[in-house]
Structures are given as C-alpha cells and as structure tokens.
Short mmCIF file of C-alpha atoms (C1' of nucleotides) in Angstrom, two decimals:
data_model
loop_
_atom_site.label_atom_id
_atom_site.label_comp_id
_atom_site.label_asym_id
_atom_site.label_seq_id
_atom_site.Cartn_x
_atom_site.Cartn_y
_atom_site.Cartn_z
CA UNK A 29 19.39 5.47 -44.36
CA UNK A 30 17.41 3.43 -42.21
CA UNK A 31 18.24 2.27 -38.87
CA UNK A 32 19.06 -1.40 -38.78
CA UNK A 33 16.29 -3.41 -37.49
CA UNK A 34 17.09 -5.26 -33.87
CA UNK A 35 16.61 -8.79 -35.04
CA UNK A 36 14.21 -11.00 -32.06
CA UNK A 37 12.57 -7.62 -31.07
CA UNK A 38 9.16 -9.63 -31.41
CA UNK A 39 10.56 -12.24 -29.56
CA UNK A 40 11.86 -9.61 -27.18
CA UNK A 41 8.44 -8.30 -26.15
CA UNK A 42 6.52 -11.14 -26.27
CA UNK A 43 8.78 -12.86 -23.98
CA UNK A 44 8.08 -9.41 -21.45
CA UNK A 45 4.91 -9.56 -22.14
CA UNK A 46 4.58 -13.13 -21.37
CA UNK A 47 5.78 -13.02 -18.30
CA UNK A 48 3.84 -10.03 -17.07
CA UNK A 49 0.83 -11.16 -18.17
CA UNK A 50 1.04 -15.32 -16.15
CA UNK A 51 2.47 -13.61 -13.32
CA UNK A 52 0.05 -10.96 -12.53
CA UNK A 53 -2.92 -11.73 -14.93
CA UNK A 54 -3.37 -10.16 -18.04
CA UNK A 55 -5.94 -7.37 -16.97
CA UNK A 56 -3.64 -6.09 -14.28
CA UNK A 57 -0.72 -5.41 -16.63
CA UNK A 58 -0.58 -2.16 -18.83
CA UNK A 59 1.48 -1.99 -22.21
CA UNK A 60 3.75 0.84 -20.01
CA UNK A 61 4.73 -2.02 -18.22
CA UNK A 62 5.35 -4.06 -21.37
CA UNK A 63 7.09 -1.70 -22.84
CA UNK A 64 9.49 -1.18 -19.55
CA UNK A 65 10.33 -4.50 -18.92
CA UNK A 66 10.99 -5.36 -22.78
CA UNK A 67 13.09 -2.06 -22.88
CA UNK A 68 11.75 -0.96 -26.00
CA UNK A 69 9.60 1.98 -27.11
CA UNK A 70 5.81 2.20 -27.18
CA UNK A 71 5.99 2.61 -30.75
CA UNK A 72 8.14 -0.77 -31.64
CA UNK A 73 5.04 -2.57 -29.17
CA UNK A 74 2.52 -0.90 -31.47
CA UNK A 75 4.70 -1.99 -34.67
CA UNK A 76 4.80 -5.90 -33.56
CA UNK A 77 1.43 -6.09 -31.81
CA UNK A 78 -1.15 -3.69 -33.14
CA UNK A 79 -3.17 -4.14 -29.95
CA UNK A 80 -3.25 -5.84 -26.62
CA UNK A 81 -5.98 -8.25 -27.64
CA UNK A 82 -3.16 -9.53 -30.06
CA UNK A 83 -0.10 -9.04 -27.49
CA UNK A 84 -2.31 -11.02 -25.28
CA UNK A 85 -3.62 -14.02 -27.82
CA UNK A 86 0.36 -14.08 -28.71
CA UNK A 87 0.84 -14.78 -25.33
CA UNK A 88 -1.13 -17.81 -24.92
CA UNK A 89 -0.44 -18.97 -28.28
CA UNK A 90 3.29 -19.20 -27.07
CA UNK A 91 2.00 -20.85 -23.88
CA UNK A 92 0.43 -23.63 -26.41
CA UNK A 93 3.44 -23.73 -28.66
CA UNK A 94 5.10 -24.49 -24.60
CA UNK A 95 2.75 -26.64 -23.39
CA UNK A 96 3.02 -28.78 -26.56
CA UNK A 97 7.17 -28.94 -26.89
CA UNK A 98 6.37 -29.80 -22.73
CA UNK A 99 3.91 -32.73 -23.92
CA UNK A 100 5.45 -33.99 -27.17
CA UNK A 101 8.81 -34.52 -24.91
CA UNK A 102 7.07 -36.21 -22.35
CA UNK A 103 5.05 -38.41 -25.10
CA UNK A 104 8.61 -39.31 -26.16
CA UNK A 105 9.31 -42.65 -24.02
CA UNK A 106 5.46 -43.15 -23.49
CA UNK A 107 4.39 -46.05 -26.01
CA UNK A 108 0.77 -47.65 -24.86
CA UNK A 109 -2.03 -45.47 -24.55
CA UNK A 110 -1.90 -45.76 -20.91
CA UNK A 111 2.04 -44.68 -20.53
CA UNK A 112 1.04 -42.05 -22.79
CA UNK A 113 -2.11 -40.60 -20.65
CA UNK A 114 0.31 -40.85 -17.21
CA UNK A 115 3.46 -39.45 -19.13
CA UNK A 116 0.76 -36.08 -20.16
CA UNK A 117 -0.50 -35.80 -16.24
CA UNK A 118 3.22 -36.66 -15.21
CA UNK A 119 4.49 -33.46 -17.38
CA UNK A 120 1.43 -31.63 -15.86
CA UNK A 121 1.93 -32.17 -12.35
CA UNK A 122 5.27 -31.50 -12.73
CA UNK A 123 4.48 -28.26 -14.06
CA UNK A 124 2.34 -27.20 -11.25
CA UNK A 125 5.76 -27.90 -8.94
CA UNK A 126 7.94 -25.37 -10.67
CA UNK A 127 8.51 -22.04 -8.83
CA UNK A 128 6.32 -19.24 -9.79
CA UNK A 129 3.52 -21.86 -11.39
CA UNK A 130 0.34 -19.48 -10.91
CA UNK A 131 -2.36 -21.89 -12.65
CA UNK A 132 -3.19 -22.92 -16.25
CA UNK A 133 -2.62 -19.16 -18.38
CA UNK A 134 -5.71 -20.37 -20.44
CA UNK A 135 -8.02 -21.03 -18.00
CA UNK A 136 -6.46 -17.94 -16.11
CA UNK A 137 -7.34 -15.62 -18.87
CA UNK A 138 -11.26 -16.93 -19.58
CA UNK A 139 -11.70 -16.45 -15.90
CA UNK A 140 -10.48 -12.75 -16.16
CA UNK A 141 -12.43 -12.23 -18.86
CA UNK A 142 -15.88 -14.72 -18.41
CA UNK A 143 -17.73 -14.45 -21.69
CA UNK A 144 -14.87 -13.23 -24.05
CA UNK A 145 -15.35 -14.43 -27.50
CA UNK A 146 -12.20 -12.41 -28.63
CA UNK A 147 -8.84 -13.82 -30.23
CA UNK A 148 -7.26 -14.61 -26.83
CA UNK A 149 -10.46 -16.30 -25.44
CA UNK A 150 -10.36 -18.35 -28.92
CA UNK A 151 -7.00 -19.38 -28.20
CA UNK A 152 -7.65 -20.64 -24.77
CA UNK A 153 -10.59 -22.33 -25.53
CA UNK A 154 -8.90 -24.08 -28.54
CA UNK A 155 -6.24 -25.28 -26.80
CA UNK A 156 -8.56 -26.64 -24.03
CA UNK A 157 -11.33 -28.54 -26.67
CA UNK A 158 -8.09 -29.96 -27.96
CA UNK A 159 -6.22 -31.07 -24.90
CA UNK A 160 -9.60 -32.57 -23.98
CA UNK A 161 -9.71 -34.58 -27.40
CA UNK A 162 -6.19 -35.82 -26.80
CA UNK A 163 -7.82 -37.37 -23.71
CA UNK A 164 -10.82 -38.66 -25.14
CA UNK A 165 -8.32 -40.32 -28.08
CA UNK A 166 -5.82 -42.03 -25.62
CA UNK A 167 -8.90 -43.22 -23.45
CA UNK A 168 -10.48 -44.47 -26.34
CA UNK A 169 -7.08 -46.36 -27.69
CA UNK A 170 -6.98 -47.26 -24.13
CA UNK A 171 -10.17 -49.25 -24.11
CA UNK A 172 -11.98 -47.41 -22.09
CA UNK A 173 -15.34 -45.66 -22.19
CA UNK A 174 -16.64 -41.89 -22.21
CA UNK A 175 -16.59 -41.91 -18.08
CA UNK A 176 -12.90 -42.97 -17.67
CA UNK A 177 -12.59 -39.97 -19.90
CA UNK A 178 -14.74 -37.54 -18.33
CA UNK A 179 -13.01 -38.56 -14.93
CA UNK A 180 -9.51 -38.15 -16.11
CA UNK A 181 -10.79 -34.62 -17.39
CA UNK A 182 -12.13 -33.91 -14.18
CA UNK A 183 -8.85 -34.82 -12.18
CA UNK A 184 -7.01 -32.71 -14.87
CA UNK A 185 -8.79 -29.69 -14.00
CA UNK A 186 -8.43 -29.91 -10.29
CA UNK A 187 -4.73 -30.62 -11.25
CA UNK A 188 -4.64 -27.22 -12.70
CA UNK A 189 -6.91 -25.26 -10.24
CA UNK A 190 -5.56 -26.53 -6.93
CA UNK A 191 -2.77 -26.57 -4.72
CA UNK A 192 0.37 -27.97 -5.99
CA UNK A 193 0.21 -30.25 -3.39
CA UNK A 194 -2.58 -32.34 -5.06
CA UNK A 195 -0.20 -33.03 -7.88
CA UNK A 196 0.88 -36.24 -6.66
CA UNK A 197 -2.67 -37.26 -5.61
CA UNK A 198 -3.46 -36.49 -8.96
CA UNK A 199 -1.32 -38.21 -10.87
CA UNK A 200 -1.31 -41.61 -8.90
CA UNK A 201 -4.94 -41.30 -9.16
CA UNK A 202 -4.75 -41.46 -12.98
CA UNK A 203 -2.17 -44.29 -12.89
CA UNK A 204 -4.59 -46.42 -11.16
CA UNK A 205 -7.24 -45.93 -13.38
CA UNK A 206 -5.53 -46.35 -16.77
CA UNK A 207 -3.70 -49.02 -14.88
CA UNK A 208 -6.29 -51.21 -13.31
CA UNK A 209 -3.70 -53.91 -12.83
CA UNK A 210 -0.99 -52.02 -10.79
CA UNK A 211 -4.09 -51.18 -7.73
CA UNK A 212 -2.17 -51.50 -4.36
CA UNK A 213 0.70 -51.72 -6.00
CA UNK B 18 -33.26 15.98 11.72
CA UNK B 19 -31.45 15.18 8.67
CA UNK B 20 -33.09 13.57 5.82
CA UNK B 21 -34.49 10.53 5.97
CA UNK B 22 -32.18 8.01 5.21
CA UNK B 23 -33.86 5.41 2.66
CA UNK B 24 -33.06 1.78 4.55
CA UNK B 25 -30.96 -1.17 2.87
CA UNK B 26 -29.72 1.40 0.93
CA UNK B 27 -26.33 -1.03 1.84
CA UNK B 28 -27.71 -3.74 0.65
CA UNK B 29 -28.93 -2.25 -2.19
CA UNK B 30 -25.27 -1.34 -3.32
CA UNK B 31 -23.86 -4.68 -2.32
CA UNK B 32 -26.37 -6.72 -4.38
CA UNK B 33 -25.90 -4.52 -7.20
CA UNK B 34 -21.99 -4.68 -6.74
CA UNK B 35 -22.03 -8.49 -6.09
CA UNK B 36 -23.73 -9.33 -9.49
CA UNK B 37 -21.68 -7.14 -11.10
CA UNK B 38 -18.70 -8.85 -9.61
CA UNK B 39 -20.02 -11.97 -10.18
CA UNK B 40 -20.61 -11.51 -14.11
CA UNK B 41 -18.14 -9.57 -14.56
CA UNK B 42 -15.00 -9.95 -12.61
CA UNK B 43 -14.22 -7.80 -9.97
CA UNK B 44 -11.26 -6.08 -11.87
CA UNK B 45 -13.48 -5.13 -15.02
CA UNK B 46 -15.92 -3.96 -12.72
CA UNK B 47 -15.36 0.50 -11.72
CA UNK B 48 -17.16 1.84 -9.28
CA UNK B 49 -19.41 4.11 -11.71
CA UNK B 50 -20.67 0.87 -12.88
CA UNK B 51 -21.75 -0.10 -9.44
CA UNK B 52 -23.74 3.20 -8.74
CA UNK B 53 -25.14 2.88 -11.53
CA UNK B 54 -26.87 -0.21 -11.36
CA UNK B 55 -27.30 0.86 -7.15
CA UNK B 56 -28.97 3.84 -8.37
CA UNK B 57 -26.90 6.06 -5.96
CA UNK B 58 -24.42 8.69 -5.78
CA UNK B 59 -20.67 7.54 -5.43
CA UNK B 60 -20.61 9.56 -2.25
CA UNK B 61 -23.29 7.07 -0.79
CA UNK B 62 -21.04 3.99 -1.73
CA UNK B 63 -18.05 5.50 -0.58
CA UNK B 64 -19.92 6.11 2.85
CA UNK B 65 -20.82 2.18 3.26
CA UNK B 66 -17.86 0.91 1.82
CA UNK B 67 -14.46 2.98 2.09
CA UNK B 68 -12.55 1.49 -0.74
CA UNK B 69 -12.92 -0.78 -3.57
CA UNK B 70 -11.34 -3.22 -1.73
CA UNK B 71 -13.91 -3.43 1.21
CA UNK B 72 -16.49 -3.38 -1.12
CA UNK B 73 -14.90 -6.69 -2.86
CA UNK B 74 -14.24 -8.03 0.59
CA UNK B 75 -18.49 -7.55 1.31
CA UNK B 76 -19.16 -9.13 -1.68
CA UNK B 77 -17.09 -12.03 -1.26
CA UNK B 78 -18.68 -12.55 2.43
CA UNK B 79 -22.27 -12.24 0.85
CA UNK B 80 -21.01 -15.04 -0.93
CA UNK B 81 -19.69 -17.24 1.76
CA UNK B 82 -23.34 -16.77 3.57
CA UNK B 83 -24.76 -17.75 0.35
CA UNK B 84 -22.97 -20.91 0.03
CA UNK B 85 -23.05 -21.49 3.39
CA UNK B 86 -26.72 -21.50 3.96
CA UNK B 87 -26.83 -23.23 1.14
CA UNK B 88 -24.88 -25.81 2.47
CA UNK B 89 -26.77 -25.98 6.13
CA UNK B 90 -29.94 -26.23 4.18
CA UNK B 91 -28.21 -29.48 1.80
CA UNK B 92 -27.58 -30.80 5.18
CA UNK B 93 -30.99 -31.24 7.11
CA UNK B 94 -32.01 -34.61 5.62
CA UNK B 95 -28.31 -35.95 5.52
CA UNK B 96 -27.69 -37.91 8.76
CA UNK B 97 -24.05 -40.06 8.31
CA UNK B 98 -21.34 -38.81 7.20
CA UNK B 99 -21.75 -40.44 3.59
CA UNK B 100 -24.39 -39.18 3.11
CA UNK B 101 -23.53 -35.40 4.05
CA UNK B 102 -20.31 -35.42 2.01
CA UNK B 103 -22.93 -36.45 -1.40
CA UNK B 104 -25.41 -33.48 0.10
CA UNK B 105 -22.82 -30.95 -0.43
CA UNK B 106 -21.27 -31.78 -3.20
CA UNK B 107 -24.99 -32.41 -4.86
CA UNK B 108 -25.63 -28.92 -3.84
CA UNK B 109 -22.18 -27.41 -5.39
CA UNK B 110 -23.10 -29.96 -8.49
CA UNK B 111 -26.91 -28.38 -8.79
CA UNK B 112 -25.06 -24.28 -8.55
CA UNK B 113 -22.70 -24.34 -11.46
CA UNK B 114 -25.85 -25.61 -13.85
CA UNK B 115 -27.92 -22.91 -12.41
CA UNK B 116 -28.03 -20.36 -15.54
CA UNK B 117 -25.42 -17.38 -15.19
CA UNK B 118 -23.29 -20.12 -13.28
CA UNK B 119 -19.55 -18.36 -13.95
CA UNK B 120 -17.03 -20.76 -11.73
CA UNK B 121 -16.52 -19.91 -7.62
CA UNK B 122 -16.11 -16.50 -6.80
CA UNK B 123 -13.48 -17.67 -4.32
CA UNK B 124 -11.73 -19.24 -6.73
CA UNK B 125 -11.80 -16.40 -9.65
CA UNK B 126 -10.92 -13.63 -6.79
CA UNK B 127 -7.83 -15.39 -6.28
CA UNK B 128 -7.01 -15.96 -10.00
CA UNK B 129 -7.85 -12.38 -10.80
CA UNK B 130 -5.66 -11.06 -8.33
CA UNK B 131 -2.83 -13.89 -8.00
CA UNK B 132 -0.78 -13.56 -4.82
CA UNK B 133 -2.84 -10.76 -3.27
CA UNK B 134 -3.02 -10.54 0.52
CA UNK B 135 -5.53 -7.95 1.04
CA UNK B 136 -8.89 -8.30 2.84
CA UNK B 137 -11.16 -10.14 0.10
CA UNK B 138 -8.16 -12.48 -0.38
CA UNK B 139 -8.42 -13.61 2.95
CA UNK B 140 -11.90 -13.76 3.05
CA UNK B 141 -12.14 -15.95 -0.59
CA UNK B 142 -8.74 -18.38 1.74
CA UNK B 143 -10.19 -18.73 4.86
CA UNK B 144 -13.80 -19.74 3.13
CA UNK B 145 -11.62 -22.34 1.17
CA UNK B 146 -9.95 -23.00 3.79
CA UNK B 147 -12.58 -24.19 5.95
CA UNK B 148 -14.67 -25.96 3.27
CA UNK B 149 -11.30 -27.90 2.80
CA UNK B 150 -11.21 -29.00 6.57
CA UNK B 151 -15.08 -30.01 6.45
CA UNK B 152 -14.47 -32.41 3.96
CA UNK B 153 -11.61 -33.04 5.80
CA UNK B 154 -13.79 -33.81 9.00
CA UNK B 155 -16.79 -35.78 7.51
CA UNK B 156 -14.21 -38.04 5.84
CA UNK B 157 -12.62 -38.77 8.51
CA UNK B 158 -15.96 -39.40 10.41
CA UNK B 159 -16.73 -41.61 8.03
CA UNK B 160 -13.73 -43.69 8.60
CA UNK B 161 -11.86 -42.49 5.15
CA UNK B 162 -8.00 -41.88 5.12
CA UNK B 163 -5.99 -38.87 3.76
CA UNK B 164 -6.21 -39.82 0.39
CA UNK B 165 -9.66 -40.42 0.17
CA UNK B 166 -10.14 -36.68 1.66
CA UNK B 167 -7.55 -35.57 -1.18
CA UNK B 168 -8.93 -36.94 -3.57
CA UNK B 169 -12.40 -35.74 -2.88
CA UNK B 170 -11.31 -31.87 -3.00
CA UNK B 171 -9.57 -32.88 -5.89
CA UNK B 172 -12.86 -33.37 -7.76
CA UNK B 173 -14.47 -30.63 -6.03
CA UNK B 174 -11.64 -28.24 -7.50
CA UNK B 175 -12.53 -30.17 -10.66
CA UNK B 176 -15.96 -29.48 -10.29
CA UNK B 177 -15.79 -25.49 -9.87
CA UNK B 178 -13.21 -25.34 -12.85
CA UNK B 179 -14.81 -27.76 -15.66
CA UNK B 180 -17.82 -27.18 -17.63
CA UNK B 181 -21.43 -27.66 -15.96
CA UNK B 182 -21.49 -31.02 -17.85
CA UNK B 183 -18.97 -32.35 -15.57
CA UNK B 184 -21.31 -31.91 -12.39
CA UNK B 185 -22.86 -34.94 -12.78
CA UNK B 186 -19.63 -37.20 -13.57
CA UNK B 187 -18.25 -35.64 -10.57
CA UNK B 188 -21.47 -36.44 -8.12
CA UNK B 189 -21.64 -40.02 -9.18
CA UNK B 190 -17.95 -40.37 -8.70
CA UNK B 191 -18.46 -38.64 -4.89
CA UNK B 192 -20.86 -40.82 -4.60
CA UNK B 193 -19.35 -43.82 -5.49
CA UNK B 194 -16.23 -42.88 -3.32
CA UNK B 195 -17.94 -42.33 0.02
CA UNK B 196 -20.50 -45.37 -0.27
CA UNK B 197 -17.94 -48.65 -1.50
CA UNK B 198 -21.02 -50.72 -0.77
CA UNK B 199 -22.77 -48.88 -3.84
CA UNK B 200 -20.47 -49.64 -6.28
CA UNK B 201 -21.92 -50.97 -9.99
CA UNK B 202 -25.61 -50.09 -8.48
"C1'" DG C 27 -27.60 22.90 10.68
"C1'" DT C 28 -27.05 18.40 9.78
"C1'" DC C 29 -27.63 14.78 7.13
"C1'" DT C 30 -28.52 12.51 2.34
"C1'" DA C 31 -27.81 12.18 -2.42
"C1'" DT C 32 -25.96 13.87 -6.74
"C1'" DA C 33 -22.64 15.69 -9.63
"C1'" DA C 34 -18.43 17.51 -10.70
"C1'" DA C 35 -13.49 17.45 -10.01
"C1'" DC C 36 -9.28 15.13 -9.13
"C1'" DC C 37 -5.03 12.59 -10.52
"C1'" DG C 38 -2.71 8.63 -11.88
"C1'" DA C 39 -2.84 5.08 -15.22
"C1'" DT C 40 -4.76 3.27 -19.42
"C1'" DA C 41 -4.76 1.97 -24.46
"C1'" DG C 42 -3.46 3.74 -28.30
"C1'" DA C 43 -2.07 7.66 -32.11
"C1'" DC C 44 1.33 10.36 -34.20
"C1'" DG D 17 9.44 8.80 -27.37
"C1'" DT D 18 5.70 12.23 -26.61
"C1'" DC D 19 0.95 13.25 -26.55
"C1'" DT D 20 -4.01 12.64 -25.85
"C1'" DA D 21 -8.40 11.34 -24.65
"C1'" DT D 22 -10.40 8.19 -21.58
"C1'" DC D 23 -11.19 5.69 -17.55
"C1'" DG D 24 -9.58 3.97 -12.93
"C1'" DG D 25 -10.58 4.83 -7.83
"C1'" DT D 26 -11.22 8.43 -4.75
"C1'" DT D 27 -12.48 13.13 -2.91
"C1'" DT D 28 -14.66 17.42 -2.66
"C1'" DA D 29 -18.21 20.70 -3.63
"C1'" DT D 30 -23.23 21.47 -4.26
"C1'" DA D 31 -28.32 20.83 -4.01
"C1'" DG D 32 -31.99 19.37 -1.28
"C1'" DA D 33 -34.79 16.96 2.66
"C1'" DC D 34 -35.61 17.20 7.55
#
DNA sequence: GTCTATAAACCGATAGAC
DNA sequence: GTCTATCGGTTTATAGAC
C-alpha cells in the first residue's frame, strides 16, 4: 500500500520557499535550500512544483493573495474614495515598518530578473498594472484627474523603494492631497 | 622585456563587465560572460580585478563618475538653489528615458543582494548616501524644511522605481515644489 | 626569463531526473 | 533520497611575445 500523503505539504514548501526567496532574493536561493528548510525531499519539491519558475510565480502569487487579504482588511472601515486611497497607503506604510520588510517581492523579482517575460515576471507585473488601476479608480471616484493619479503612483513607489523611514512622509503626503481640506491641519 | 602589454586593457574589461551588469544584473552575470564580451582570457580579468566582488565594486564606481559628471555638467547653467535641485532631477528624469534605461544600478545592487555589506554595497550606500545629503543641502539653501527635503527624495526614489512615463510627472512636481511662486504657470 | 594571454582544470553549488 | 550534467567563481598550467 501506499504511504499516506502528508496533507499541507504544498503549503509546507511554499511557505519555505516563500520566505527564502523575500528574504534573500529569489536568484540567490537554490531548491537545496528549499528543500532543507521545508524538510522535505527533493523529489516531493519536484512533485508540487515542477520547476523553480513555478515555485517562484507561486511565491508571488501568495504574496498577491497577502497583499490583497492586507488591503481588503484595511478597505474594511474606509468608505469615501479618499478614506479608501489613505486606508491602501496606511496598510502600505505600515508594511514597510514590520521587521524583516526587504521591499515590494514584485518589484524585487523584475529587478533580479530585468526583461523576464516568464510566469513569475507575469505575476508581478499583473499585480502591479492592477494595483495601479485600483489607484486610477479611487482617484477617479475621488474627483480627481490623471495627475493626482500619476502623483499618488509616484509616492507609492518611493513608498516601496525607500527607507522605511519615508513611510510617514508618505502617507501624510497622500492625505493631503486626497484631502485638500485637512492642509495644515 | 615581457610582452607588450595592450593598454586599457582594464577598461576594456570594466566597460564590457559594466554593461553586462547593467542589462543584466550582476548576479546573472559569470565571469565567462564578461571575458567574453572583453575579449580576454579569465587570467587577464582575474589580474585587474581579484574577485567578482571587486569587479562589481569597479563597476558600481564607473557608475557613480557617470552620474556624477553627469550631474556637475546639469549644474553649470543652474545658479540658485531652485534652480539646481530642477537641474538634477531633469537630468535623472532625461536617463531613465534614455533607451536600455533598466532602474539605478545603486538601487538594483542593493535589491539583488539585500542586506549585503561587502565592498560594492558600500559603494552603491555611500553614493546614495551622499546624493541624499545634496538634496538635503540645496533644500535647505533654498530655505525649505525637513519635509520638503523628504519629500523630494521621496519622488526621486519614485522616479528610479516607476516606469519612464513617470519622469515627467515627477519633474513638474520638483519643479513645482522648489519654485511656490510657479505654481498653476 | 619574464611577462601576457589563452585554455584547461578545479570544486562547490545548481536545477533537475530517476 | 541519490545521481548527473552543468555552471558558478577561482586557480593553475600552457603557449607565445619581448
């Protein structure tokens, strides 16, 4: 008879995986080191994730399916347009504050590989065109026009790409400008 | 005497292994890619540069040169402050539309190796380091408080992170920052 | 003989196969 | 879980110019 399968073993690796992978980029981890740290064989890995192009695009698809149970919980007492925007940067900058934050794992991973047009490079870049067009929606239920998007963008990437001291810059930055009324305040 | 030893046969190697860098990343880039775009044994590289890591940390100064003539050129026909904080970011703006434009290499050094401490990571700091404080040092100058400096870097983060498209949103915004008087022109 | 330049050899790690 | 073929950075031999 057959062994029983370990149920969560998928979930087992790709939370090892996962971790590896923000924490020291995905180039610089090897699927040894996945398969140490997961405690599994090499042969299970191969089983669940027939290569590490799809290890690595389940890895940032879990950091979306993250980033959006992050979002939709911060969207939860947000009800104007303009709560909404501020709650999203809020949940950001917060983000950026936790212990071992090392950057946005979707721009990370297009930066490690410039030019990649593979699954994981798909993934980031989907995620990205769509947290843009969450922007440009808000803004535009906001009242405001294709610059106040573009600038909130803007902030939102130096949110992600600088120290996590700018976070607070950053975010009362975009509360005065969805907020013109609360200047000074 | 020995043989002749062909000249800027170091510069040679570090131009080849810059662009590679550059395109590339400096992780995906091996050393037999390097002589062969050089067009020299690895025993010649391995004579300029001793390591990998040296070789990284050359390119990465190349680069701060670069950008910093670059910068002291932007600078002859800018005489206040104002006017020298919207000459350098113009000139960052006017780089990442340049074709092959792939983000700072300060920047992506950093990301591809997160945490390191080694000899290009210090070089791709300090370099951010001290662009930080000249911002730092012009705004002050110009009679702008810490937040004005913070947000400035702020879009200058934004600016090597987003898409080329964003140069211009984040120049006008500079621009609008530093000069008050200009606002609505 | 001393130096340059090339090529081959090293050894650990790599992704992946069985 | 072991094995392999490949590739990583690095080092050592070898061929050739002065």
């Amino acid at each position: 008879m057959a062994r029983t399968p370990v149920p969560g073993t998928r979930d087992t690796i790709l939370t090892a995986a996962a971790g590896l992978f923000y924490r020291y980029g995905v180039r610089a981890v090897g699927m040894a080191q996945v398969v140490e740290v997961a405690g599994c064989g090499k042969n299970l890995l191969y089983r669940h994730f027939p290569s590490k192009a799809e290890l690595a695009a389940a890895y940032l698809t879990l950091a979306r399916r993250e980033r959006e149970r992050a979002a939709a919980e911060a969207l939860r007492w947000a009800n104007t347009p303009a709560e909404q925007l501020i709650a999203l940067v809020s949940e950001i900058a917060e983000s950026t504050r936790r212990p071992g934050y090392r950057g946005c794992a979707f721009r990370n991973y297009l930066t490690e590989f410039p030019g990649a047009t593979d699954e994981p490079a798909q993934v980031a870049r989907g995620y990205l065109a769509d947290s843009r067009a969450v922007v440009d929606r808000l803004v535009s239920e906001l009242g405001g026009d294709a610059l106040l998007a573009d600038r909130i963008w803007l902030i939102v990437d130096g949110l992600h790409s600088g120290p996590p001291e700018q976070a607070r810059v950053a975010l009362d930055w975009i509360t005065e400008l969805v907020r013109p009324s609360d200047q000074g305040q």
